[in-house]
Coordinates of C-alpha atoms in Angstrom, one line a residue:
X149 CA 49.6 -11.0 20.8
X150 CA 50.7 -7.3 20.5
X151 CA 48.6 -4.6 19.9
X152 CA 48.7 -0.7 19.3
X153 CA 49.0 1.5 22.0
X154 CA 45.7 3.8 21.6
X155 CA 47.0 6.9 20.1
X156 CA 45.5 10.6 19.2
X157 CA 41.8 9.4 17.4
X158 CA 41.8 10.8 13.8
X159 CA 39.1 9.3 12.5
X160 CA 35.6 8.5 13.9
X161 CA 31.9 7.0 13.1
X162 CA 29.2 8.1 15.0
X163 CA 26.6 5.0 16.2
X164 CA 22.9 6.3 17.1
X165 CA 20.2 3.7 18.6
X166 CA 16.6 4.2 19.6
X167 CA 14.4 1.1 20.6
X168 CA 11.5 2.7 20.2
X169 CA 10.3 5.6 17.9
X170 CA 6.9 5.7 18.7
X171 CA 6.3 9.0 16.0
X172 CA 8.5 7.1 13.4
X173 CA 10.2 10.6 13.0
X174 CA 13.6 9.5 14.4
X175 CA 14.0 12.4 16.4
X176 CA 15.7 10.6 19.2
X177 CA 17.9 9.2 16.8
X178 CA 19.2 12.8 15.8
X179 CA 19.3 14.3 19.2
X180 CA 22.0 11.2 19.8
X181 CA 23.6 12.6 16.4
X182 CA 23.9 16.1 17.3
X183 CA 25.3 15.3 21.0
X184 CA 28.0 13.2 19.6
X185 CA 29.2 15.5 16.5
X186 CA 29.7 18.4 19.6
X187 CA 31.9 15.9 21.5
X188 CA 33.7 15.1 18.5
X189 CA 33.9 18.7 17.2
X190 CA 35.6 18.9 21.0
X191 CA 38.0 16.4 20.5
X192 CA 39.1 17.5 17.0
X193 CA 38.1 14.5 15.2
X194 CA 37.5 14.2 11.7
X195 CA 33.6 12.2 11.5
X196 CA 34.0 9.3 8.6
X197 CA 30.4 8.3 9.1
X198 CA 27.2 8.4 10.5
X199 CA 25.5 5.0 11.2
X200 CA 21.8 4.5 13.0
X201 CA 19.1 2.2 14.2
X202 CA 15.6 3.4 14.8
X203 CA 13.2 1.8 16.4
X204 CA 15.2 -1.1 17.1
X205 CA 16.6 -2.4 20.4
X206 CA 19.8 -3.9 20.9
X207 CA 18.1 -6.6 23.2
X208 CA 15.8 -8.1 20.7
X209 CA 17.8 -10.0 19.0
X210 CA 17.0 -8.7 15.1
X211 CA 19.7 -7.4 12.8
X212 CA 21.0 -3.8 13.2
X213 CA 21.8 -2.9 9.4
X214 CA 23.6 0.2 10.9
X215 CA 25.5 -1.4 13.7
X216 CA 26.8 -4.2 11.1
X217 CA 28.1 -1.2 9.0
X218 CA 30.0 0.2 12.0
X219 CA 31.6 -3.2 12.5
X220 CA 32.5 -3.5 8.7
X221 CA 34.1 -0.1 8.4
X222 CA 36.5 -0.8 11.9
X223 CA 37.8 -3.9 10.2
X224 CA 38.7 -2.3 7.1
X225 CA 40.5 0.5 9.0
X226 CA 37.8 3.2 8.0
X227 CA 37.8 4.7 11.4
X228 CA 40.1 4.9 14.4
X229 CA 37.4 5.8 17.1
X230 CA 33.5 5.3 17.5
X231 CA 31.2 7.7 18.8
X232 CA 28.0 6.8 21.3
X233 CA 26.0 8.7 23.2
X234 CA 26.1 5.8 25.9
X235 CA 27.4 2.2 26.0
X236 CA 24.1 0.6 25.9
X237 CA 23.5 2.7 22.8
X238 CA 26.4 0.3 21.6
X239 CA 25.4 -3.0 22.7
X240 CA 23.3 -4.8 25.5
X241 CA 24.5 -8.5 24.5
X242 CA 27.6 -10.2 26.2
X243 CA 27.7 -11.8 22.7
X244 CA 27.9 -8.6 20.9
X245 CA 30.1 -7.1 23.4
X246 CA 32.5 -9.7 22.9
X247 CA 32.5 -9.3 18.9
X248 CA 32.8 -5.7 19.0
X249 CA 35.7 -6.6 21.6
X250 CA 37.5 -8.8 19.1
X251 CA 37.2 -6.2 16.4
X252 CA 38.2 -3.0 18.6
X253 CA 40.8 -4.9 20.7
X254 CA 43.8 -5.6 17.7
X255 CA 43.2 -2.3 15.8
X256 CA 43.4 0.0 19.1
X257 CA 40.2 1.3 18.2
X258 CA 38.6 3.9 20.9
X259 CA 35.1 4.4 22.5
X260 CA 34.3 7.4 23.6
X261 CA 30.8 7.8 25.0
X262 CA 28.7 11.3 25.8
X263 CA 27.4 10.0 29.0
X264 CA 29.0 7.3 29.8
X265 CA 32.9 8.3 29.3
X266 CA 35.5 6.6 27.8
X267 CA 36.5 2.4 27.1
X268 CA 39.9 1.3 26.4
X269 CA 39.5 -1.9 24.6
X270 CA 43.0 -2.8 24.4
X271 CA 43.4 -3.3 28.2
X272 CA 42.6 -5.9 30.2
X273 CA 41.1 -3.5 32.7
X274 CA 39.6 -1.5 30.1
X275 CA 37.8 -4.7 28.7
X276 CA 36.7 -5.8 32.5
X277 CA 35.1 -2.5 32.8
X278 CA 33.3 -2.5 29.4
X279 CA 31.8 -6.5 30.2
X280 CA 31.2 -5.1 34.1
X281 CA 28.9 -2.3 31.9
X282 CA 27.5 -4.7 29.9
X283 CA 26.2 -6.9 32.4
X284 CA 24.6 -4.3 34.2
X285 CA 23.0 -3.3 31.1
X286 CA 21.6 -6.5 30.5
X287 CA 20.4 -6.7 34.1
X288 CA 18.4 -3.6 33.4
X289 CA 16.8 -4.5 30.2
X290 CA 15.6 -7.8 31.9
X291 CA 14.2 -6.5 34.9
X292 CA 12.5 -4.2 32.8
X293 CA 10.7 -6.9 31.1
X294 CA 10.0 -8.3 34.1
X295 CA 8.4 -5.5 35.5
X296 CA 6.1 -4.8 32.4
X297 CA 5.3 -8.4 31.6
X298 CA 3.7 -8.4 35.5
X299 CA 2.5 -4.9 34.5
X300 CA 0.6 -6.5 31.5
X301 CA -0.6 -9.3 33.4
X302 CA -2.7 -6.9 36.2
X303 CA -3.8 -5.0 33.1
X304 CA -5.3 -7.8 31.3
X305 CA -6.7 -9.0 35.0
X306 CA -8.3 -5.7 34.9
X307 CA -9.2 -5.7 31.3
X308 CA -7.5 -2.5 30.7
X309 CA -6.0 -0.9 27.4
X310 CA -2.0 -2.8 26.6
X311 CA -0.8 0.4 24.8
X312 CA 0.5 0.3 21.2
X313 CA -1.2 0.9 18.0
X314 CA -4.3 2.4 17.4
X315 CA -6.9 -0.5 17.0
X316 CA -9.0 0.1 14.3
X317 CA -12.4 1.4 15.5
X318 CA -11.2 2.6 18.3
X319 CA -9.6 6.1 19.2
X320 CA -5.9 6.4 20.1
X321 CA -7.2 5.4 24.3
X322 CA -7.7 1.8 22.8
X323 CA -11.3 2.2 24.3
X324 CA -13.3 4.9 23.3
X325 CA -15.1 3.5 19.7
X326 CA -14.5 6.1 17.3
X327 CA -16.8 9.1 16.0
X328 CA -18.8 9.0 19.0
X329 CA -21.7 11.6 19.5
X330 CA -24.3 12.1 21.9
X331 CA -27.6 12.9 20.7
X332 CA -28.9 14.7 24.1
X333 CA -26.7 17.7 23.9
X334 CA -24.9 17.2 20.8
X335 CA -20.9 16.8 21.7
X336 CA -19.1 14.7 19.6
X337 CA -15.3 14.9 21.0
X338 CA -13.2 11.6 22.3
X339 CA -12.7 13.8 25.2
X340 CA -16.4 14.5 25.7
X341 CA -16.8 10.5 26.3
X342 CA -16.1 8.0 29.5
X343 CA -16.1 4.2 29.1
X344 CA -18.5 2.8 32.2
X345 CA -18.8 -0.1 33.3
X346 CA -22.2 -1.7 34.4
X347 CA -24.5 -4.5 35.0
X348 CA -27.4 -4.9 32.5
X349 CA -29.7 -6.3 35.4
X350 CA -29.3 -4.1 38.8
X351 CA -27.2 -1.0 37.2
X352 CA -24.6 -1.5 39.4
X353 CA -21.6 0.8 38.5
X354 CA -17.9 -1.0 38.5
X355 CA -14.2 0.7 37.9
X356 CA -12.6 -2.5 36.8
X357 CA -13.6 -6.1 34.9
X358 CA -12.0 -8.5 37.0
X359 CA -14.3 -11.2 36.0
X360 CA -17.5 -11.3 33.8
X361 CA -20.3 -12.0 36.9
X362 CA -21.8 -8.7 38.9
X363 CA -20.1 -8.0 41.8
X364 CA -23.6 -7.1 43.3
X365 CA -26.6 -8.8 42.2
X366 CA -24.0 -12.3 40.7
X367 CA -25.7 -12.4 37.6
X368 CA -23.0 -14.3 35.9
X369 CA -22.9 -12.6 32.8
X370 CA -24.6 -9.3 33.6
X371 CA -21.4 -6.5 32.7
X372 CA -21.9 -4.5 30.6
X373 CA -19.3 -2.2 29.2
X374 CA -20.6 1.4 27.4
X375 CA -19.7 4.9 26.3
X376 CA -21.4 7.7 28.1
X377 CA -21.2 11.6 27.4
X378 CA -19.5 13.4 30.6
X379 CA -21.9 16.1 30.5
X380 CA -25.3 14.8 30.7
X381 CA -24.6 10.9 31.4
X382 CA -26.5 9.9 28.0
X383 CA -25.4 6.8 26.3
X384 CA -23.4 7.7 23.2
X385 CA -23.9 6.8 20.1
X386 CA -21.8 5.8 17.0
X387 CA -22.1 7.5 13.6
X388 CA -23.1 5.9 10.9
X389 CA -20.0 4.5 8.6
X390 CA -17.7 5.3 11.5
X391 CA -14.6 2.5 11.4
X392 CA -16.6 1.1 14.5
X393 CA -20.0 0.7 12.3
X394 CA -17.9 -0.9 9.9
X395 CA -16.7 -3.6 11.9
X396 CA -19.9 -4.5 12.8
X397 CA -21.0 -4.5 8.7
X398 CA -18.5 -6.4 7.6
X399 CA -19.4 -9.5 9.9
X400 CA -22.9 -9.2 8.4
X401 CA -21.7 -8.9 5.0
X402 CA -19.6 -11.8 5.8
X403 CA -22.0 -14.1 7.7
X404 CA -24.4 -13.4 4.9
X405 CA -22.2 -15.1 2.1
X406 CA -20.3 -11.6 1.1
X407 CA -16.3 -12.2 0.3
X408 CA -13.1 -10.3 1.9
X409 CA -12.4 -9.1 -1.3
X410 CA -15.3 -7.1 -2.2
X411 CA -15.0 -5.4 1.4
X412 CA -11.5 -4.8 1.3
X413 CA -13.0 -3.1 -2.4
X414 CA -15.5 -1.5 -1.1
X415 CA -13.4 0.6 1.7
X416 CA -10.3 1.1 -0.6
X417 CA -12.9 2.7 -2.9
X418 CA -14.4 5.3 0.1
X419 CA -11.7 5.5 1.5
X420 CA -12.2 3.9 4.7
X421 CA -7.9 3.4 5.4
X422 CA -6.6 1.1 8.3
X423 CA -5.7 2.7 12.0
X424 CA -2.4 3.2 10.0
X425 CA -3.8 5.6 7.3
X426 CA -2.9 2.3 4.5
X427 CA -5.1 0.5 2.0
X428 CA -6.6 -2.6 3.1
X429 CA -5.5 -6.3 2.3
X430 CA -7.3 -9.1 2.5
X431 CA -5.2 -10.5 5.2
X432 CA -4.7 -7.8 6.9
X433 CA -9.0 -7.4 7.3
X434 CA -9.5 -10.9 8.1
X435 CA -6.7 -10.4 11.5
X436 CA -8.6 -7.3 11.9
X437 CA -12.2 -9.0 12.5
X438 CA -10.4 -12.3 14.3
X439 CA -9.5 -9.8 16.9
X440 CA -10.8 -10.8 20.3
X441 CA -11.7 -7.3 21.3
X442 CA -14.3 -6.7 18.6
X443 CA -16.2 -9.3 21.0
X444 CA -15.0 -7.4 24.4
X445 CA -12.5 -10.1 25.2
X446 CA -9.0 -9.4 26.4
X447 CA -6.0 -11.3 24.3
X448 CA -3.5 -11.6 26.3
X449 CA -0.1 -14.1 25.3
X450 CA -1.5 -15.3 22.6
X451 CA -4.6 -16.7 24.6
X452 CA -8.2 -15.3 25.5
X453 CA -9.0 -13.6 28.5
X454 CA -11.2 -12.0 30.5
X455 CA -13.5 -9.1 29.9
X456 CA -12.5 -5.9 28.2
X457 CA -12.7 -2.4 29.6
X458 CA -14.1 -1.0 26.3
X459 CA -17.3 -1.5 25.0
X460 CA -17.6 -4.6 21.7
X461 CA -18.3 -4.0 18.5
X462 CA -19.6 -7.7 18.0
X463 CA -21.8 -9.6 20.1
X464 CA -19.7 -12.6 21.4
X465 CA -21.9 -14.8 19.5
X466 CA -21.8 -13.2 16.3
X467 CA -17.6 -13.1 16.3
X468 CA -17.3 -16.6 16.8
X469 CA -19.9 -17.3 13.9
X470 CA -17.3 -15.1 12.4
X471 CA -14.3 -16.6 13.7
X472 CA -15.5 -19.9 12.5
X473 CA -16.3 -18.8 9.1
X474 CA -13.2 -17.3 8.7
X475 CA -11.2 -20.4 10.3
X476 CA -12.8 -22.8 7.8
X477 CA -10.0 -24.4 5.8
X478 CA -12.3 -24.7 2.7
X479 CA -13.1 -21.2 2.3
X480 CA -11.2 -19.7 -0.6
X481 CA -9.4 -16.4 0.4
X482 CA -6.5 -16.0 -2.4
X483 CA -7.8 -13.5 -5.3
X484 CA -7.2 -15.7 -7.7
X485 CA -9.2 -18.9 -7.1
X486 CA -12.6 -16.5 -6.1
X487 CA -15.8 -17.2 -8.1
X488 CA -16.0 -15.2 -11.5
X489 CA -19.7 -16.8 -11.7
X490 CA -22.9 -17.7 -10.3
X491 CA -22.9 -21.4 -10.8
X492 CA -19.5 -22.5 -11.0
X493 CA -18.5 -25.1 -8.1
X494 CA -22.7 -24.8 -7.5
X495 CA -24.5 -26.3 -10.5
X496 CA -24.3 -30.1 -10.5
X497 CA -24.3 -32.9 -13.2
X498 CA -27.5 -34.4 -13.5
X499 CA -26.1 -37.5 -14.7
X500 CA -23.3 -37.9 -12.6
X501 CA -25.7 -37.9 -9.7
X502 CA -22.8 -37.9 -7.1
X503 CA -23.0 -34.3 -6.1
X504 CA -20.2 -33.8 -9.0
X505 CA -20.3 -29.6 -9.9
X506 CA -19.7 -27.9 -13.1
X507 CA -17.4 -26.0 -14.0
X508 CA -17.0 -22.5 -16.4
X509 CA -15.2 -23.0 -20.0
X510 CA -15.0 -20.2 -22.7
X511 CA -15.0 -21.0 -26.0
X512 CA -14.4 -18.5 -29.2
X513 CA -17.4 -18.0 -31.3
X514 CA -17.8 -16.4 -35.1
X515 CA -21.2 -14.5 -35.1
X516 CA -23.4 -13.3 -37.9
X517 CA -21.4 -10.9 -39.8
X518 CA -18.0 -12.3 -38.8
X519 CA -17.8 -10.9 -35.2
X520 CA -15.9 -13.1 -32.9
X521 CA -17.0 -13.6 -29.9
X522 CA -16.0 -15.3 -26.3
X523 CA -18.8 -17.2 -25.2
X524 CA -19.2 -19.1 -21.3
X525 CA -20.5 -22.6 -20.7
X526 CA -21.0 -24.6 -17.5
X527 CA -19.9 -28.3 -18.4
X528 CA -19.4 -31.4 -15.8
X529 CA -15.8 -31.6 -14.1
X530 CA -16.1 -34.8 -14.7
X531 CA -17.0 -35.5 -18.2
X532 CA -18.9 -33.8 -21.1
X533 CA -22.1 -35.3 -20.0
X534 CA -23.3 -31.4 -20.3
X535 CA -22.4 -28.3 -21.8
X536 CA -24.8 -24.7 -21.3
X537 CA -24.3 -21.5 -22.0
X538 CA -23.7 -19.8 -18.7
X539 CA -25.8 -16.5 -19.5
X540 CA -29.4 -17.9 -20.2
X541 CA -28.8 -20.2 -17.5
X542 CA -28.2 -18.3 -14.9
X543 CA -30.6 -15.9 -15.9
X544 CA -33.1 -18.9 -15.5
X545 CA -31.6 -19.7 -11.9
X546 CA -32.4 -16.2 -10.4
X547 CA -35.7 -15.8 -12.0
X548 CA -36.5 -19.1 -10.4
X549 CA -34.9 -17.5 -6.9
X550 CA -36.5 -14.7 -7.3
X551 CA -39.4 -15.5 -7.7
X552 CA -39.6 -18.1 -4.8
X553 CA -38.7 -15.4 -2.3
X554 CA -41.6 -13.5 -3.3
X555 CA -43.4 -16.3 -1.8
X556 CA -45.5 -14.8 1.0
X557 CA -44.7 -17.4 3.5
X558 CA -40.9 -17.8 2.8
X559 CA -39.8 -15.8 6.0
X560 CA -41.8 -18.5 7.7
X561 CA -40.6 -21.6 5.7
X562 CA -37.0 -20.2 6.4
X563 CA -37.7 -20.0 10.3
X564 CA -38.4 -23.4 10.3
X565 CA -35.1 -24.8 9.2
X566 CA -33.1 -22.5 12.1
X567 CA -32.8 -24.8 15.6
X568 CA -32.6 -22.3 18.9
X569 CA -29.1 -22.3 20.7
X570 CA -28.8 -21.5 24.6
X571 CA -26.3 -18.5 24.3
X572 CA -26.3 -18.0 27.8
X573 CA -25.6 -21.4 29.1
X574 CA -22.6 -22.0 26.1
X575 CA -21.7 -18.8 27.8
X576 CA -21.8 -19.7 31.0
X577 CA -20.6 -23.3 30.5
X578 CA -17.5 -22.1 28.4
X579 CA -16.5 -19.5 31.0
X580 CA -16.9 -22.0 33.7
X581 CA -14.7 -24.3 32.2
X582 CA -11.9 -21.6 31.3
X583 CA -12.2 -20.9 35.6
X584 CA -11.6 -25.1 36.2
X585 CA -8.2 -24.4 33.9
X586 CA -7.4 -21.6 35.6
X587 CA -7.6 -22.8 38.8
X588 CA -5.9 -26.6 37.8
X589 CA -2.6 -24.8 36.1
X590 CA -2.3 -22.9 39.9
X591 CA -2.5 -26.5 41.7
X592 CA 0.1 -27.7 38.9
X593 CA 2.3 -24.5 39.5
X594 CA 1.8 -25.0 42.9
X595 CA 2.9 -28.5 43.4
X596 CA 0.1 -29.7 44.5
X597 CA -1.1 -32.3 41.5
X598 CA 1.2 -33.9 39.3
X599 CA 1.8 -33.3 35.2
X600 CA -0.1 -36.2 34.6
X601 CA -3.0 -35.6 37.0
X602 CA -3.0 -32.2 35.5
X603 CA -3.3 -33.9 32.4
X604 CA -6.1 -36.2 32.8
X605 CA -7.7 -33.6 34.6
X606 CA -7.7 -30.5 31.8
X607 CA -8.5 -32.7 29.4
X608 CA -12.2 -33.1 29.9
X609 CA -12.4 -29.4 30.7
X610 CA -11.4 -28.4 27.5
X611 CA -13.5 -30.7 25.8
X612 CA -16.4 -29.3 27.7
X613 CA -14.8 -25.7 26.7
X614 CA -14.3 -26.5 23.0
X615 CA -18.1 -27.7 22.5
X616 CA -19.0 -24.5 24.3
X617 CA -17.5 -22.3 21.8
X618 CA -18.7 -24.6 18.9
X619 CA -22.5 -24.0 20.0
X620 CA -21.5 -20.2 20.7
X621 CA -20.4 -20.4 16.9
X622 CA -23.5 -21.4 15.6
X623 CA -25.7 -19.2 17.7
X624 CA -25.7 -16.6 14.4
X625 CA -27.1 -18.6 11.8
X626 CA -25.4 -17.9 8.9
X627 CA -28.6 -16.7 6.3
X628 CA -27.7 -14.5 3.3
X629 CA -31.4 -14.6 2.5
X630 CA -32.6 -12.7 5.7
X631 CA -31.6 -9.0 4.3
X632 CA -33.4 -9.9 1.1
X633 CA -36.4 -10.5 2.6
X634 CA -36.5 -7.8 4.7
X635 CA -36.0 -5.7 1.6
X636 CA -39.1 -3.6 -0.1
X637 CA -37.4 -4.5 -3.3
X638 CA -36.7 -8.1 -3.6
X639 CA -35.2 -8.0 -7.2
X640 CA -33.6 -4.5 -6.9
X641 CA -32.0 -5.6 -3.4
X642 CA -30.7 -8.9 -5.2
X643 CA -29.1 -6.4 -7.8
X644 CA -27.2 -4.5 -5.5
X645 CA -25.2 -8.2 -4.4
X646 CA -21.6 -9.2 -4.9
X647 CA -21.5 -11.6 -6.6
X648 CA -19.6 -13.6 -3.9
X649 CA -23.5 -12.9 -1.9
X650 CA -25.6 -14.0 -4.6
X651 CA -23.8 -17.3 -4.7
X652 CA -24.4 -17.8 -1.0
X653 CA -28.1 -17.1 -1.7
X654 CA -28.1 -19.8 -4.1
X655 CA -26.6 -22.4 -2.1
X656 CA -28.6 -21.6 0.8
X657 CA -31.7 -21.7 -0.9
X658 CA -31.1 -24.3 -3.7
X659 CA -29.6 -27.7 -5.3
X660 CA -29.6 -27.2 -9.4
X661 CA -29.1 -30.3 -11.5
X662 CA -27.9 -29.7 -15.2
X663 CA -29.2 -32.6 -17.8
X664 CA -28.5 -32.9 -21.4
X665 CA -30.9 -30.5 -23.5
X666 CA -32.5 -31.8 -26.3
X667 CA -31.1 -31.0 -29.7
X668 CA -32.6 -28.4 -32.0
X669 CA -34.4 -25.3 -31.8
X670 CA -37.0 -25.8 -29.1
X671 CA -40.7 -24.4 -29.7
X672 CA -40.9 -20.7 -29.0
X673 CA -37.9 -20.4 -31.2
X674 CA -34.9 -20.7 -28.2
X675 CA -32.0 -23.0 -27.4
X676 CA -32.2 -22.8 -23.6
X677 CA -34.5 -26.3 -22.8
X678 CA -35.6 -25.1 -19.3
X679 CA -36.6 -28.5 -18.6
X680 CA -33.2 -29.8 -18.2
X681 CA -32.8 -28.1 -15.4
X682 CA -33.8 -29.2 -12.2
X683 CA -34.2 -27.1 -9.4
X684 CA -34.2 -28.3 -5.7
X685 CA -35.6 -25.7 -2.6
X686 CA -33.7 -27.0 0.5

């Protein structure tokens, strides 16, 4: 096949890449743009175009909008020469390489480089040279990822800080909880705090986690990671409605019946924004408070870890209540299928008698004077073995509620019903077992037991591992009704509730049973027949 001879470039397009634009200004990108409209100003070429990629790396695999441009134009005979700063700029592929190859190669199209210098494409030298570049390019880029990926592994050994995005909670370190202050002396700067390391029972002072037992006294779970001030060694302490505080009140509000959505509400409405400066989204809360480091865990591959170097938000108990909550299957978390009402999904059919709930139906209604109306009614799922209207009702169902809780005895008659869990020994018995993993996958890796010993082996262990974290779960009882008792105001404090909370109060603290009313005004001149509701205290 014969092919132009490369001749004076006329024509060129410019291709800029940066794999990583940490500011999201794109200022690498332009410095790349300026150095290669000087080398074609030099050259006396006209530029056709301008084509970029920021932020993405020509190694990852994901589409380059910009460089598919460049590719379109050459094969429509837009451009004559292409402009890089270097070749890796271009490509870091042998797959790549070897399309750009088939598209430069028949039209005699030139590369000239900044740094790197020239290819001629239509040569068979020219082309050894340019694959010769590519494969050292792609040697770099892999040992590069080698080298991180065991850089990452010794940080996560060490419980140390991966880099990237702000967490939210934290300041830009990864470590130091944000809006610190120390109430001694009265700082209140990031750089006015250190994150220690040290043993709640002997004080002992460590520089790294490399495992969660003291390295002096072996009190297996005795680390204890905190923020000090740097001037007078006092402990510091968070200000109230920093993002850190509000990690910590949104897994109460959660583990006491409270919804996503009223949250995400709630701090959309402040504003509290994400680490990104963004409204919240459901979904994008609920990864938020899965995150292993609220607890002080490292995440590292997808798996947990070891310690953290940074002090937790969450109590490990507490975040796998909150994990677990958040994991169940059954709980609704799509805006449109929330509760618009207190007994919907709640209230039961009396005559059903199978646990079958009611349901909400509205209904148009011509009042006195010829006002219509949209009234509410709770009627069986099932059948129409009941219909009530859902106002009186539920106004009957919290007056009931509220007036058992001002019970003087219901903080005891609730601590009955809660059964004591050993968090230390799930602790301990859940970290053992994640050491008997460990320890089996390096005999596996090391030849020394076979797949299927490794096998039968692991299995029990993470049996032992997964009822660990299940009692570790249900270590924070969740009890909507603890706040309300602790309140001075029982009936005010029940007003200030989501809704989403006031329906957890209910089914903590309640079974109602709906019955047919009887027909007619009832004495006292009402509608609502009390008596055909029955109420159940659990």
């Amino acid at each position: 096949m014969a092919h132009d001879a490369p001749g004076i470039p006329t024509r060129a397009i410019i291709y800029c890449r940066i794999s990583r634009d940490r500011e999201g200004a794109g200022l690498g990108v332009e410095r790349q743009r300026e150095d290669c409209a000087a080398l074609a100003a030099q050259l006396g070429i006209e530029i056709h175009a301008t084509y970029s990629d920021n932020d993405l790396s020509a190694y990852s695999g994901k589409p380059r909008p910009g460089y598919q441009r460049l590719l379109d134009d050459l094969r429509a005979g837009r451009a004559d020469t292409v402009l890089a700063w270097h070749t890796d700029r271009l490509h870091r592929s042998p797959a790549e390489l070897e399309e750009y190859i088939d598209v430069c190669e028949p039209r005699a199209v030139q590369t000239r480089t900044v740094k790197a210098g020239n290819l001629d494409l239509t040569t068979a030298s020219g082309r050894m040279i340019a694959r010769q570049l590519g494969v050292q390019a792609r040697y770099e880029v892999e040992r590069m990822a080698e080298r991180q990926k065991r850089k990452r592994d010794e940080m996560a050994q060490r419980g140390q800080f991966f880099g990237g995005r702000r967490p939210f909670g934290y300041e830009a370190d990864g470590v130091t909880p944000r809006a610190l202050f120390c109430l001694a002396c009265g700082r209140d700067e990031p750089a006015d705090f250190e994150v220690v390391i040290k043993c709640q029972h002997c004080d002992a002072a460590e520089r790294d986690l490399t495992g969660w037992a003291c390295e002096r006294c072996g009190a297996p779970d005795g680390r204890h990671v905190l923020s000090e001030c740097r001037t007078c060694r006092t402990a510091a302490t968070v200000a109230p409605g920093s993002e850190f505080e509000r990690i910590r009140e949104a897994a109460d509000i959660l583990l006491a019946g409270g919804s996503l959505g009223a949250i995400v509400a709630e701090w959309n409405d402040v504003p509290v924004p994400t680490s990104t400066g963004h409204e919240w989204q459901r979904t994008e809360l609920r990864t938020m408070l899965l995150r292993p480091r609220n607890a002080g865990i490292v995440k590292h591959r997808g798996q947990e870890g070891g310690p953290a170097g940074w002090p937790a938000a969450l109590d490990e108990p507490t975040w796998r209540s909150l994990a677990a909550l958040l994991g169940d299957p059954d709980r609704c978390n799509t805006p449109g299928n929330e509760r618009k009402h207190l007994g919907s999904g709640l209230y039961e059919c009396g005559l059903c008698a199978d646990g079958t709930t009611v349901r909400v139906t509205s209904s148009n209604k011509t009042r006195g004077g010829g006002e219509r109306v949209w009234e509410q009614a709770y009627s069986c799922k099932a059948s129409k073995h009941v219909v009530k209207k859902a106002e009186p009702l539920d106004a009957f169902v919290q007056w009931q509620l509220l007036q058992r809780l001002a019970r003087p005895d219901m903080a005891d008659l609730l601590a009955a019903r809660e059964e004591p869990v050993d968090v230390r020994g799930a602790q301990a018995e859940m970290r053992a077992a994640r050491q008997t993993l460990d320890a089996l996958a390096a005999d596996l890796g090391a030849g020394e037991m076979t797949l299927q010993e490794w096998r039968i082996a692991s299995k029990g262990v993470r049996a032992r591992l997964e009822a660990a974290e299940g009692t570790l779960s249900r270590a924070v009882e969740v009890n909507p009704v603890a706040g309300l008792l602790a309140a001075d105001d029982v009936e005010a404090e029940w007003n200030r509730l989501d809704l989403s909370r006031r329906r957890s109060v209910v089914a903590f603290m309640m079974t109602v049973r709906l019955r047919p009313a009887r027909r007619g005004r009832l004495p006292g001149g009402t509608y609502f027949d009390a008596e055909s509701v029955d109420i159940m205290w659990k």
